[in-house]
């Protein structure tokens, strides 16, 4: 399975986990270092990407398209 497909699968599982109406979260790491956190908000059906950078405050981005956030995460963990 390609890395892109793996990210997409994890995001789809995140959507399914939020079936109770509560936001669901997942972290993406590289060599044990957290690169980002994704939160899926079922009420608005949007993803929130929080990107961690050394010595900076985390930056947050909103996505309503699963393909776009998949590509963004892929770029972050490369």
Coordinates of N, CA and C in Angstrom, one line a residue:
X1 N 0.8 -1.2 0.0 CA 0.0 0.0 0.0 C 0.9 1.2 0.0
X2 N 0.6 2.2 -0.8 CA 1.3 3.4 -0.9 C 1.1 4.3 0.4
X3 N 2.0 5.2 0.6 CA 1.9 6.1 1.8 C 0.6 6.9 1.7
X4 N 0.3 7.4 0.5 CA -0.9 8.2 0.2 C -2.1 7.4 0.6
X5 N -2.2 6.2 0.2 CA -3.3 5.4 0.4 C -3.5 5.1 1.9
X6 N -2.4 4.9 2.6 CA -2.4 4.7 4.0 C -2.9 5.9 4.8
X7 N -2.5 7.1 4.4 CA -3.1 8.4 5.0 C -4.6 8.5 4.7
X8 N -5.0 8.2 3.5 CA -6.4 8.3 3.2 C -7.2 7.3 4.0
X9 N -6.7 6.1 4.2 CA -7.4 5.1 5.0 C -7.5 5.6 6.4
X10 N -6.5 6.1 7.0 CA -6.6 6.6 8.4 C -7.6 7.7 8.5
X11 N -7.6 8.6 7.5 CA -8.6 9.7 7.6 C -10.1 9.2 7.4
X12 N -10.3 8.2 6.6 CA -11.6 7.6 6.5 C -12.0 6.9 7.8
X13 N -11.1 6.3 8.4 CA -11.3 5.6 9.7 C -11.7 6.7 10.8
X14 N -11.0 7.8 10.7 CA -11.3 8.9 11.6 C -12.7 9.4 11.4
X15 N -13.2 9.5 10.2 CA -14.6 9.9 9.9 C -15.6 8.9 10.5
X16 N -15.3 7.6 10.4 CA -16.1 6.6 10.9 C -16.1 6.6 12.5
X17 N -15.0 6.9 13.1 CA -14.9 7.0 14.6 C -15.8 8.1 15.1
X18 N -16.0 9.1 14.4 CA -16.8 10.2 14.9 C -18.3 10.1 14.7
X19 N -18.7 8.8 14.5 CA -20.1 8.6 14.3 C -21.0 9.0 15.5
X20 N -20.4 9.1 16.7 CA -21.2 9.5 17.9 C -21.5 11.0 17.9
X21 N -21.0 11.8 16.9 CA -21.2 13.2 16.9 C -20.1 14.0 17.5
X22 N -19.2 13.3 18.2 CA -18.0 14.0 18.8 C -16.8 14.1 17.9
X23 N -16.1 15.1 17.9 CA -14.9 15.2 17.1 C -13.9 14.1 17.4
X24 N -13.2 13.5 16.4 CA -12.3 12.5 16.5 C -10.9 13.0 16.1
X25 N -9.8 12.5 16.8 CA -8.5 13.0 16.5 C -7.5 11.9 16.2
X26 N -6.5 12.3 15.4 CA -5.4 11.3 15.1 C -4.1 12.1 14.9
X27 N -3.0 11.5 15.3 CA -1.7 12.2 15.1 C -1.0 11.5 14.0
X28 N -0.1 12.2 13.3 CA 0.8 11.7 12.3 C 2.2 12.0 12.7
X29 N 3.0 11.0 12.8 CA 4.4 11.1 13.3 C 5.4 10.6 12.3
X30 N 6.6 11.1 12.4 CA 7.8 10.6 11.6 C 8.9 10.3 12.6
X31 N 9.3 9.1 12.6 CA 10.4 8.7 13.6 C 10.1 9.1 15.0
X32 N 8.9 8.9 15.4 CA 8.5 9.3 16.8 C 8.2 10.7 17.1
X33 N 8.4 11.6 16.1 CA 8.2 13.0 16.2 C 6.9 13.4 15.6
X34 N 6.0 14.0 16.4 CA 4.7 14.4 15.9 C 4.8 15.6 14.9
X35 N 4.3 15.3 13.7 CA 4.3 16.4 12.7 C 3.0 17.2 12.6
X36 N 1.9 16.4 12.9 CA 0.6 17.1 12.8 C -0.5 16.3 13.6
X37 N -1.6 17.0 13.8 CA -2.8 16.3 14.4 C -3.9 16.7 13.5
X38 N -4.8 15.7 13.2 CA -6.0 16.0 12.4 C -7.2 15.7 13.3
X39 N -8.2 16.6 13.3 CA -9.4 16.5 14.0 C -10.5 16.5 13.0
X40 N -11.4 15.6 13.0 CA -12.6 15.6 12.1 C -13.8 16.0 12.9
X41 N -14.5 17.1 12.4 CA -15.7 17.6 13.1 C -16.9 17.1 12.3
X42 N -17.6 16.2 12.9 CA -18.8 15.6 12.1 C -19.9 16.5 11.9
X43 N -20.1 17.5 12.8 CA -21.3 18.4 12.6 C -21.1 19.3 11.3
X44 N -19.8 19.7 11.0 CA -19.6 20.5 9.8 C -19.0 19.7 8.7
X45 N -18.6 18.4 9.0 CA -17.9 17.5 8.1 C -16.7 18.1 7.5
X46 N -15.9 18.7 8.4 CA -14.6 19.3 8.0 C -13.5 18.7 8.9
X47 N -12.3 18.8 8.3 CA -11.1 18.4 8.9 C -10.3 19.6 9.4
X48 N -9.7 19.5 10.6 CA -8.8 20.6 11.0 C -7.4 20.0 11.1
X49 N -6.5 20.6 10.5 CA -5.1 20.1 10.5 C -4.3 21.1 11.3
X50 N -3.6 20.6 12.4 CA -2.8 21.3 13.2 C -1.3 20.9 13.0
X51 N -0.5 21.8 12.5 CA 0.8 21.5 12.1 C 1.8 22.0 13.1
X52 N 2.7 21.1 13.6 CA 3.7 21.4 14.6 C 5.0 21.7 13.9
X53 N 5.6 22.8 14.3 CA 6.9 23.2 13.9 C 7.7 23.6 15.1
X54 N 9.0 23.3 15.0 CA 9.9 23.6 16.2 C 9.9 25.0 16.5
X55 N 9.8 25.4 17.7 CA 9.9 26.7 18.3 C 8.9 27.7 17.7
X56 N 7.8 27.2 17.2 CA 6.7 28.0 16.7 C 5.4 27.5 17.3
X57 N 4.4 28.3 17.3 CA 3.1 27.9 17.7 C 2.5 27.0 16.6
X58 N 1.7 26.0 17.0 CA 1.1 25.2 15.9 C 0.2 26.0 15.0
X59 N 0.2 25.7 13.8 CA -0.7 26.4 12.8 C -1.9 25.5 12.5
X60 N -3.1 26.1 12.3 CA -4.3 25.3 12.0 C -4.8 25.7 10.7
X61 N -5.3 24.7 10.0 CA -5.9 24.8 8.7 C -7.2 24.0 8.6
X62 N -8.2 24.5 7.9 CA -9.4 23.8 7.7 C -9.5 23.2 6.3
X63 N -10.1 22.0 6.2 CA -10.3 21.4 4.9 C -11.7 20.8 4.9
X64 N -12.3 20.9 3.8 CA -13.6 20.2 3.6 C -13.5 19.1 2.6
X65 N -12.3 18.8 2.1 CA -12.1 17.8 1.1 C -11.0 16.8 1.6
X66 N -11.4 15.6 1.7 CA -10.5 14.6 2.2 C -9.2 14.4 1.4
X67 N -9.4 14.6 0.1 CA -8.2 14.4 -0.8 C -7.2 15.5 -0.6
X68 N -7.6 16.7 -0.4 CA -6.7 17.9 -0.2 C -5.9 17.7 1.1
X69 N -6.6 17.3 2.2 CA -5.9 17.1 3.4 C -4.9 16.0 3.4
X70 N -5.3 14.9 2.6 CA -4.4 13.8 2.4 C -3.1 14.2 1.8
X71 N -3.2 15.0 0.8 CA -2.0 15.5 0.1 C -1.1 16.4 1.0
X72 N -1.8 17.3 1.8 CA -1.1 18.1 2.7 C -0.3 17.3 3.8
X73 N -1.0 16.3 4.3 CA -0.3 15.4 5.3 C 0.9 14.7 4.7
X74 N 0.7 14.2 3.5 CA 1.7 13.5 2.7 C 3.0 14.4 2.6
X75 N 2.7 15.7 2.2 CA 3.8 16.6 2.1 C 4.5 16.9 3.4
X76 N 3.8 16.9 4.5 CA 4.4 17.2 5.8 C 5.3 16.1 6.3
X77 N 4.9 14.8 6.0 CA 5.7 13.7 6.5 C 6.7 13.2 5.6
X78 N 6.9 13.9 4.5 CA 8.0 13.5 3.6 C 9.3 14.0 4.0

